[in-house]
Amino acid sequence: MTATTDHSELAILDDLRGTRDALSVHRVFGDPCTIDGVAIIPVARIAGGGGGGGGGEGTGPDEAGGHGFGTGFGLGARPVGVYRIKDGDLTWKPAVDIDRLARGAQVLAGIATVCATLVALRSRR
């Protein structure tokens, strides 16, 4: 292994450690805030991952020495609700994503339309 390869591998490991740190419990539960004696703790669904690449020497005698390595990382978050604490009582209030519900209804309506069309075409035979 060359010094450059060692450095590239260490950079990949550092990036993967960053992935692990980004997917921690602190990303799921937000900082609590208190308004009029009611504590609110936001909660999110976190999904993500990272990966690394590699490389090696050139494939033929006429080619310069090949090299590679690289990393990638992705992170997504979606609110799912809040914990509400009032007078010592803990309650869960889910977040409702109206856009997601509307998309689901549109997909369902499209599937129902296709099925109804297929049934109507089949009954004509």
PDB file of C-alpha atoms in Angstrom:
ATOM      1  CA  MET A   1       0.000   0.000   0.000  1.00  0.00           C
ATOM      2  CA  THR A   2       1.234   3.474  -0.775  1.00  0.00           C
ATOM      3  CA  ALA A   3       1.071   6.550   1.400  1.00  0.00           C
ATOM      4  CA  THR A   4      -1.632   7.987  -0.893  1.00  0.00           C
ATOM      5  CA  THR A   5      -3.737   4.859  -0.564  1.00  0.00           C
ATOM      6  CA  ASP A   6      -3.381   4.918   3.221  1.00  0.00           C
ATOM      7  CA  HIS A   7      -4.476   8.570   3.259  1.00  0.00           C
ATOM      8  CA  SER A   8      -7.496   7.842   1.015  1.00  0.00           C
ATOM      9  CA  GLU A   9      -8.615   4.957   3.189  1.00  0.00           C
ATOM     10  CA  LEU A  10      -8.335   7.096   6.326  1.00  0.00           C
ATOM     11  CA  ALA A  11     -10.403   9.814   4.656  1.00  0.00           C
ATOM     12  CA  ILE A  12     -13.111   7.244   3.846  1.00  0.00           C
ATOM     13  CA  LEU A  13     -13.130   5.975   7.425  1.00  0.00           C
ATOM     14  CA  ASP A  14     -13.436   9.545   8.714  1.00  0.00           C
ATOM     15  CA  ASP A  15     -16.415  10.148   6.402  1.00  0.00           C
ATOM     16  CA  LEU A  16     -18.089   6.952   7.582  1.00  0.00           C
ATOM     17  CA  ARG A  17     -17.586   8.019  11.198  1.00  0.00           C
ATOM     18  CA  GLY A  18     -19.317  11.277  10.276  1.00  0.00           C
ATOM     19  CA  THR A  19     -22.234   9.240   8.948  1.00  0.00           C
ATOM     20  CA  ARG A  20     -22.545   7.408  12.254  1.00  0.00           C
ATOM     21  CA  ASP A  21     -22.411  10.684  14.184  1.00  0.00           C
ATOM     22  CA  ALA A  22     -25.067  12.293  11.956  1.00  0.00           C
ATOM     23  CA  LEU A  23     -27.462   9.385  12.554  1.00  0.00           C
ATOM     24  CA  SER A  24     -27.512   9.815  16.323  1.00  0.00           C
ATOM     25  CA  VAL A  25     -30.413  10.088  18.749  1.00  0.00           C
ATOM     26  CA  HIS A  26     -29.910  13.867  18.829  1.00  0.00           C
ATOM     27  CA  ARG A  27     -31.212  14.014  15.266  1.00  0.00           C
ATOM     28  CA  VAL A  28     -34.353  12.033  16.134  1.00  0.00           C
ATOM     29  CA  PHE A  29     -35.397  13.965  19.236  1.00  0.00           C
ATOM     30  CA  GLY A  30     -35.175  17.743  18.969  1.00  0.00           C
ATOM     31  CA  ASP A  31     -34.413  20.135  21.777  1.00  0.00           C
ATOM     32  CA  PRO A  32     -37.385  20.454  24.121  1.00  0.00           C
ATOM     33  CA  CYS A  33     -39.091  23.824  24.362  1.00  0.00           C
ATOM     34  CA  THR A  34     -41.578  25.055  26.937  1.00  0.00           C
ATOM     35  CA  ILE A  35     -44.500  27.352  26.165  1.00  0.00           C
ATOM     36  CA  ASP A  36     -47.058  28.320  28.847  1.00  0.00           C
ATOM     37  CA  GLY A  37     -46.001  25.405  31.070  1.00  0.00           C
ATOM     38  CA  VAL A  38     -46.261  22.820  28.278  1.00  0.00           C
ATOM     39  CA  ALA A  39     -43.052  21.065  27.203  1.00  0.00           C
ATOM     40  CA  ILE A  40     -42.822  19.996  23.577  1.00  0.00           C
ATOM     41  CA  ILE A  41     -40.226  17.503  22.285  1.00  0.00           C
ATOM     42  CA  PRO A  42     -40.178  17.190  18.484  1.00  0.00           C
ATOM     43  CA  VAL A  43     -39.533  13.758  16.968  1.00  0.00           C
ATOM     44  CA  ALA A  44     -38.331  12.977  13.441  1.00  0.00           C
ATOM     45  CA  ARG A  45     -37.691   9.858  11.377  1.00  0.00           C
ATOM     46  CA  ILE A  46     -34.087   9.867  10.188  1.00  0.00           C
ATOM     47  CA  ALA A  47     -32.726   7.730   7.364  1.00  0.00           C
ATOM     48  CA  GLY A  48     -29.325   7.861   5.821  1.00  0.00           C
ATOM     49  CA  GLY A  49     -26.193   6.052   4.913  1.00  0.00           C
ATOM     50  CA  GLY A  50     -22.747   6.350   3.551  1.00  0.00           C
ATOM     51  CA  GLY A  51     -20.351   4.375   1.473  1.00  0.00           C
ATOM     52  CA  GLY A  52     -16.865   4.328   0.132  1.00  0.00           C
ATOM     53  CA  GLY A  53     -15.073   3.353  -3.014  1.00  0.00           C
ATOM     54  CA  GLY A  54     -11.741   1.960  -3.986  1.00  0.00           C
ATOM     55  CA  GLY A  55      -9.203   1.794  -6.707  1.00  0.00           C
ATOM     56  CA  GLY A  56      -6.012   0.191  -7.839  1.00  0.00           C
ATOM     57  CA  GLU A  57      -3.206   0.115 -10.321  1.00  0.00           C
ATOM     58  CA  GLY A  58      -3.563   0.542 -14.084  1.00  0.00           C
ATOM     59  CA  THR A  59      -4.693  -2.445 -16.144  1.00  0.00           C
ATOM     60  CA  GLY A  60      -2.058  -2.441 -18.855  1.00  0.00           C
ATOM     61  CA  PRO A  61       1.654  -1.729 -19.271  1.00  0.00           C
ATOM     62  CA  ASP A  62       1.012   1.397 -21.383  1.00  0.00           C
ATOM     63  CA  GLU A  63      -1.383   2.990 -18.901  1.00  0.00           C
ATOM     64  CA  ALA A  64      -0.352   5.236 -16.066  1.00  0.00           C
ATOM     65  CA  GLY A  65      -0.946   3.872 -12.603  1.00  0.00           C
ATOM     66  CA  GLY A  66      -4.615   3.935 -11.831  1.00  0.00           C
ATOM     67  CA  HIS A  67      -5.970   5.309  -8.629  1.00  0.00           C
ATOM     68  CA  GLY A  68      -9.302   5.908  -7.011  1.00  0.00           C
ATOM     69  CA  PHE A  69     -11.257   6.185  -3.786  1.00  0.00           C
ATOM     70  CA  GLY A  70     -14.243   8.241  -2.872  1.00  0.00           C
ATOM     71  CA  THR A  71     -17.075   8.501  -0.409  1.00  0.00           C
ATOM     72  CA  GLY A  72     -20.704   9.502  -0.391  1.00  0.00           C
ATOM     73  CA  PHE A  73     -23.272  10.308   2.231  1.00  0.00           C
ATOM     74  CA  GLY A  74     -26.992  10.977   2.295  1.00  0.00           C
ATOM     75  CA  LEU A  75     -29.374  11.941   5.063  1.00  0.00           C
ATOM     76  CA  GLY A  76     -33.119  12.469   5.089  1.00  0.00           C
ATOM     77  CA  ALA A  77     -35.443  13.571   7.877  1.00  0.00           C
ATOM     78  CA  ARG A  78     -39.210  13.686   8.169  1.00  0.00           C
ATOM     79  CA  PRO A  79     -41.197  14.957  11.175  1.00  0.00           C
ATOM     80  CA  VAL A  80     -43.373  12.297  12.755  1.00  0.00           C
ATOM     81  CA  GLY A  81     -44.826  14.168  15.732  1.00  0.00           C
ATOM     82  CA  VAL A  82     -44.190  15.655  19.147  1.00  0.00           C
ATOM     83  CA  TYR A  83     -44.269  14.529  22.730  1.00  0.00           C
ATOM     84  CA  ARG A  84     -46.319  16.935  24.842  1.00  0.00           C
ATOM     85  CA  ILE A  85     -45.765  17.116  28.583  1.00  0.00           C
ATOM     86  CA  LYS A  86     -48.328  19.081  30.602  1.00  0.00           C
ATOM     87  CA  ASP A  87     -48.925  18.779  34.344  1.00  0.00           C
ATOM     88  CA  GLY A  88     -46.858  15.576  34.422  1.00  0.00           C
ATOM     89  CA  ASP A  89     -48.926  13.874  31.702  1.00  0.00           C
ATOM     90  CA  LEU A  90     -47.099  12.700  28.574  1.00  0.00           C
ATOM     91  CA  THR A  91     -49.068  12.531  25.318  1.00  0.00           C
ATOM     92  CA  TRP A  92     -48.049  11.760  21.738  1.00  0.00           C
ATOM     93  CA  LYS A  93     -49.284  14.051  18.958  1.00  0.00           C
ATOM     94  CA  PRO A  94     -48.515  12.592  15.511  1.00  0.00           C
ATOM     95  CA  ALA A  95     -47.689  14.898  12.611  1.00  0.00           C
ATOM     96  CA  VAL A  96     -50.008  14.567   9.629  1.00  0.00           C
ATOM     97  CA  ASP A  97     -48.392  15.078   6.223  1.00  0.00           C
ATOM     98  CA  ILE A  98     -51.288  16.252   4.056  1.00  0.00           C
ATOM     99  CA  ASP A  99     -49.187  16.174   0.869  1.00  0.00           C
ATOM    100  CA  ARG A 100     -48.259  12.539   1.461  1.00  0.00           C
ATOM    101  CA  LEU A 101     -51.898  11.627   2.103  1.00  0.00           C
ATOM    102  CA  ALA A 102     -52.959  13.418  -1.091  1.00  0.00           C
ATOM    103  CA  ARG A 103     -50.313  11.592  -3.157  1.00  0.00           C
ATOM    104  CA  GLY A 104     -51.455   8.272  -1.707  1.00  0.00           C
ATOM    105  CA  ALA A 105     -55.077   9.071  -2.580  1.00  0.00           C
ATOM    106  CA  GLN A 106     -54.062  10.001  -6.131  1.00  0.00           C
ATOM    107  CA  VAL A 107     -52.157   6.737  -6.579  1.00  0.00           C
ATOM    108  CA  LEU A 108     -55.090   4.758  -5.189  1.00  0.00           C
ATOM    109  CA  ALA A 109     -57.530   6.593  -7.498  1.00  0.00           C
ATOM    110  CA  GLY A 110     -55.273   5.865 -10.476  1.00  0.00           C
ATOM    111  CA  ILE A 111     -55.102   2.164  -9.639  1.00  0.00           C
ATOM    112  CA  ALA A 112     -58.880   2.018  -9.170  1.00  0.00           C
ATOM    113  CA  THR A 113     -59.389   3.735 -12.541  1.00  0.00           C
ATOM    114  CA  VAL A 114     -57.104   1.278 -14.333  1.00  0.00           C
ATOM    115  CA  CYS A 115     -58.826  -1.693 -12.660  1.00  0.00           C
ATOM    116  CA  ALA A 116     -62.296  -0.368 -13.541  1.00  0.00           C
ATOM    117  CA  THR A 117     -61.197   0.179 -17.154  1.00  0.00           C
ATOM    118  CA  LEU A 118     -59.796  -3.359 -17.407  1.00  0.00           C
ATOM    119  CA  VAL A 119     -62.995  -4.836 -15.972  1.00  0.00           C
ATOM    120  CA  ALA A 120     -65.114  -2.796 -18.417  1.00  0.00           C
ATOM    121  CA  LEU A 121     -62.976  -3.851 -21.398  1.00  0.00           C
ATOM    122  CA  ARG A 122     -63.060  -7.491 -20.342  1.00  0.00           C
ATOM    123  CA  SER A 123     -66.853  -7.486 -19.951  1.00  0.00           C
ATOM    124  CA  ARG A 124     -67.272  -6.195 -23.559  1.00  0.00           C
ATOM    125  CA  ARG A 125     -65.729  -9.379 -24.969  1.00  0.00           C
TER     126      ARG A 125
END
